[in-house]
């Protein structure tokens, strides 16, 4: 089912949706009009200055109702249910006395279990990195009188950015195919080394 074409389409769709969701505040869903109205009510004739802070310029309605409740929480819960089902199926296959045509079903499902654990770790790190910021956003929106220390907001934002650097590390250390691909890319494009095995295989196929 996972052909290169379908994988490319899925990746492109993910990036397009991410751009649209992430750039929505630039299209007008922000606190600019709210800040202007506040200045007009204060009858201030000074120059209009925007304080470039996250909770000042970003609308909490956008962050909570649109970003969190639509694009973060439902996919997170869906992926959690899917992984629970995957682990349940693999556990049943490992516990079952398999008498099939497969040479070594235990080894096959053991590999599947290892990959599933690696992807579950990615999901856990995603939740660990993104939920703190969204919890703080919910507190800001639903409890305006509650004061959260700015340092907590900065740490939460840092975690969301750091999550992008975690996935390649997890993939490289946990999944052999990813590790091999990363090393090949590193040697070819950064160390200017060619993959001798790949070259010899290509030469042999061309000769054939």
PDB file of N, CA and C in Angstrom, residues 86-99 104-117:
ATOM      1  N   UNK A  86      -2.184  -1.829  17.725  1.00  0.00           N
ATOM      2  CA  UNK A  86      -1.016  -2.472  17.113  1.00  0.00           C
ATOM      3  C   UNK A  86      -0.298  -3.357  18.122  1.00  0.00           C
ATOM      4  N   UNK A  87      -0.053  -2.817  19.330  1.00  0.00           N
ATOM      5  CA  UNK A  87       0.621  -3.605  20.365  1.00  0.00           C
ATOM      6  C   UNK A  87      -0.219  -4.817  20.759  1.00  0.00           C
ATOM      7  N   UNK A  88      -1.517  -4.652  20.795  1.00  0.00           N
ATOM      8  CA  UNK A  88      -2.400  -5.758  21.157  1.00  0.00           C
ATOM      9  C   UNK A  88      -2.329  -6.871  20.116  1.00  0.00           C
ATOM     10  N   UNK A  89      -2.347  -6.503  18.836  1.00  0.00           N
ATOM     11  CA  UNK A  89      -2.275  -7.498  17.772  1.00  0.00           C
ATOM     12  C   UNK A  89      -0.930  -8.217  17.762  1.00  0.00           C
ATOM     13  N   UNK A  90       0.155  -7.462  17.921  1.00  0.00           N
ATOM     14  CA  UNK A  90       1.484  -8.084  17.929  1.00  0.00           C
ATOM     15  C   UNK A  90       1.629  -9.017  19.124  1.00  0.00           C
ATOM     16  N   UNK A  91       1.114  -8.590  20.280  1.00  0.00           N
ATOM     17  CA  UNK A  91       1.198  -9.440  21.479  1.00  0.00           C
ATOM     18  C   UNK A  91       0.448 -10.750  21.264  1.00  0.00           C
ATOM     19  N   UNK A  92      -0.726 -10.671  20.619  1.00  0.00           N
ATOM     20  CA  UNK A  92      -1.493 -11.882  20.351  1.00  0.00           C
ATOM     21  C   UNK A  92      -0.733 -12.818  19.417  1.00  0.00           C
ATOM     22  N   UNK A  93      -0.072 -12.254  18.403  1.00  0.00           N
ATOM     23  CA  UNK A  93       0.671 -13.081  17.454  1.00  0.00           C
ATOM     24  C   UNK A  93       1.894 -13.719  18.104  1.00  0.00           C
ATOM     25  N   UNK A  94       2.548 -12.972  19.002  1.00  0.00           N
ATOM     26  CA  UNK A  94       3.729 -13.519  19.675  1.00  0.00           C
ATOM     27  C   UNK A  94       3.343 -14.612  20.663  1.00  0.00           C
ATOM     28  N   UNK A  95       2.175 -14.483  21.274  1.00  0.00           N
ATOM     29  CA  UNK A  95       1.736 -15.482  22.251  1.00  0.00           C
ATOM     30  C   UNK A  95       1.097 -16.709  21.602  1.00  0.00           C
ATOM     31  N   UNK A  96       0.701 -16.558  20.346  1.00  0.00           N
ATOM     32  CA  UNK A  96       0.014 -17.654  19.669  1.00  0.00           C
ATOM     33  C   UNK A  96       1.033 -18.612  19.068  1.00  0.00           C
ATOM     34  N   UNK A  97       0.771 -19.893  19.155  1.00  0.00           N
ATOM     35  CA  UNK A  97       1.635 -20.886  18.528  1.00  0.00           C
ATOM     36  C   UNK A  97       1.342 -20.886  17.030  1.00  0.00           C
ATOM     37  N   UNK A  98       2.255 -20.240  16.302  1.00  0.00           N
ATOM     38  CA  UNK A  98       2.011 -20.045  14.880  1.00  0.00           C
ATOM     39  C   UNK A  98       2.528 -21.249  14.105  1.00  0.00           C
ATOM     40  N   UNK A  99       1.696 -21.796  13.246  1.00  0.00           N
ATOM     41  CA  UNK A  99       2.108 -22.879  12.353  1.00  0.00           C
ATOM     42  C   UNK A  99       1.776 -22.448  10.937  1.00  0.00           C
ATOM     43  N   UNK A 104      10.190 -17.912  10.193  1.00  0.00           N
ATOM     44  CA  UNK A 104      10.386 -17.599  11.605  1.00  0.00           C
ATOM     45  C   UNK A 104       9.422 -16.488  12.005  1.00  0.00           C
ATOM     46  N   UNK A 105       8.157 -16.816  12.267  1.00  0.00           N
ATOM     47  CA  UNK A 105       7.173 -15.776  12.603  1.00  0.00           C
ATOM     48  C   UNK A 105       7.518 -15.036  13.889  1.00  0.00           C
ATOM     49  N   UNK A 106       8.133 -15.729  14.861  1.00  0.00           N
ATOM     50  CA  UNK A 106       8.505 -15.065  16.107  1.00  0.00           C
ATOM     51  C   UNK A 106       9.495 -13.938  15.843  1.00  0.00           C
ATOM     52  N   UNK A 107      10.458 -14.209  14.956  1.00  0.00           N
ATOM     53  CA  UNK A 107      11.456 -13.192  14.620  1.00  0.00           C
ATOM     54  C   UNK A 107      10.805 -12.026  13.881  1.00  0.00           C
ATOM     55  N   UNK A 108       9.868 -12.344  12.979  1.00  0.00           N
ATOM     56  CA  UNK A 108       9.186 -11.299  12.216  1.00  0.00           C
ATOM     57  C   UNK A 108       8.404 -10.376  13.141  1.00  0.00           C
ATOM     58  N   UNK A 109       7.590 -10.954  14.017  1.00  0.00           N
ATOM     59  CA  UNK A 109       6.769 -10.132  14.909  1.00  0.00           C
ATOM     60  C   UNK A 109       7.626  -9.449  15.975  1.00  0.00           C
ATOM     61  N   UNK A 110       8.780 -10.037  16.288  1.00  0.00           N
ATOM     62  CA  UNK A 110       9.711  -9.371  17.198  1.00  0.00           C
ATOM     63  C   UNK A 110      10.231  -8.075  16.601  1.00  0.00           C
ATOM     64  N   UNK A 111      10.547  -8.100  15.292  1.00  0.00           N
ATOM     65  CA  UNK A 111      10.991  -6.885  14.600  1.00  0.00           C
ATOM     66  C   UNK A 111       9.853  -5.858  14.540  1.00  0.00           C
ATOM     67  N   UNK A 112       8.654  -6.347  14.262  1.00  0.00           N
ATOM     68  CA  UNK A 112       7.500  -5.447  14.214  1.00  0.00           C
ATOM     69  C   UNK A 112       7.276  -4.766  15.566  1.00  0.00           C
ATOM     70  N   UNK A 113       7.461  -5.536  16.629  1.00  0.00           N
ATOM     71  CA  UNK A 113       7.285  -4.991  17.978  1.00  0.00           C
ATOM     72  C   UNK A 113       8.336  -3.922  18.263  1.00  0.00           C
ATOM     73  N   UNK A 114       9.567  -4.151  17.832  1.00  0.00           N
ATOM     74  CA  UNK A 114      10.633  -3.171  18.052  1.00  0.00           C
ATOM     75  C   UNK A 114      10.340  -1.871  17.313  1.00  0.00           C
ATOM     76  N   UNK A 115       9.876  -1.970  16.064  1.00  0.00           N
ATOM     77  CA  UNK A 115       9.532  -0.772  15.290  1.00  0.00           C
ATOM     78  C   UNK A 115       8.355  -0.043  15.925  1.00  0.00           C
ATOM     79  N   UNK A 116       7.358  -0.815  16.374  1.00  0.00           N
ATOM     80  CA  UNK A 116       6.190  -0.200  17.009  1.00  0.00           C
ATOM     81  C   UNK A 116       6.592   0.544  18.279  1.00  0.00           C
ATOM     82  N   UNK A 117       7.520  -0.021  19.047  1.00  0.00           N
ATOM     83  CA  UNK A 117       7.998   0.651  20.262  1.00  0.00           C
ATOM     84  C   UNK A 117       8.710   1.949  19.917  1.00  0.00           C
TER      85      UNK A 117
END
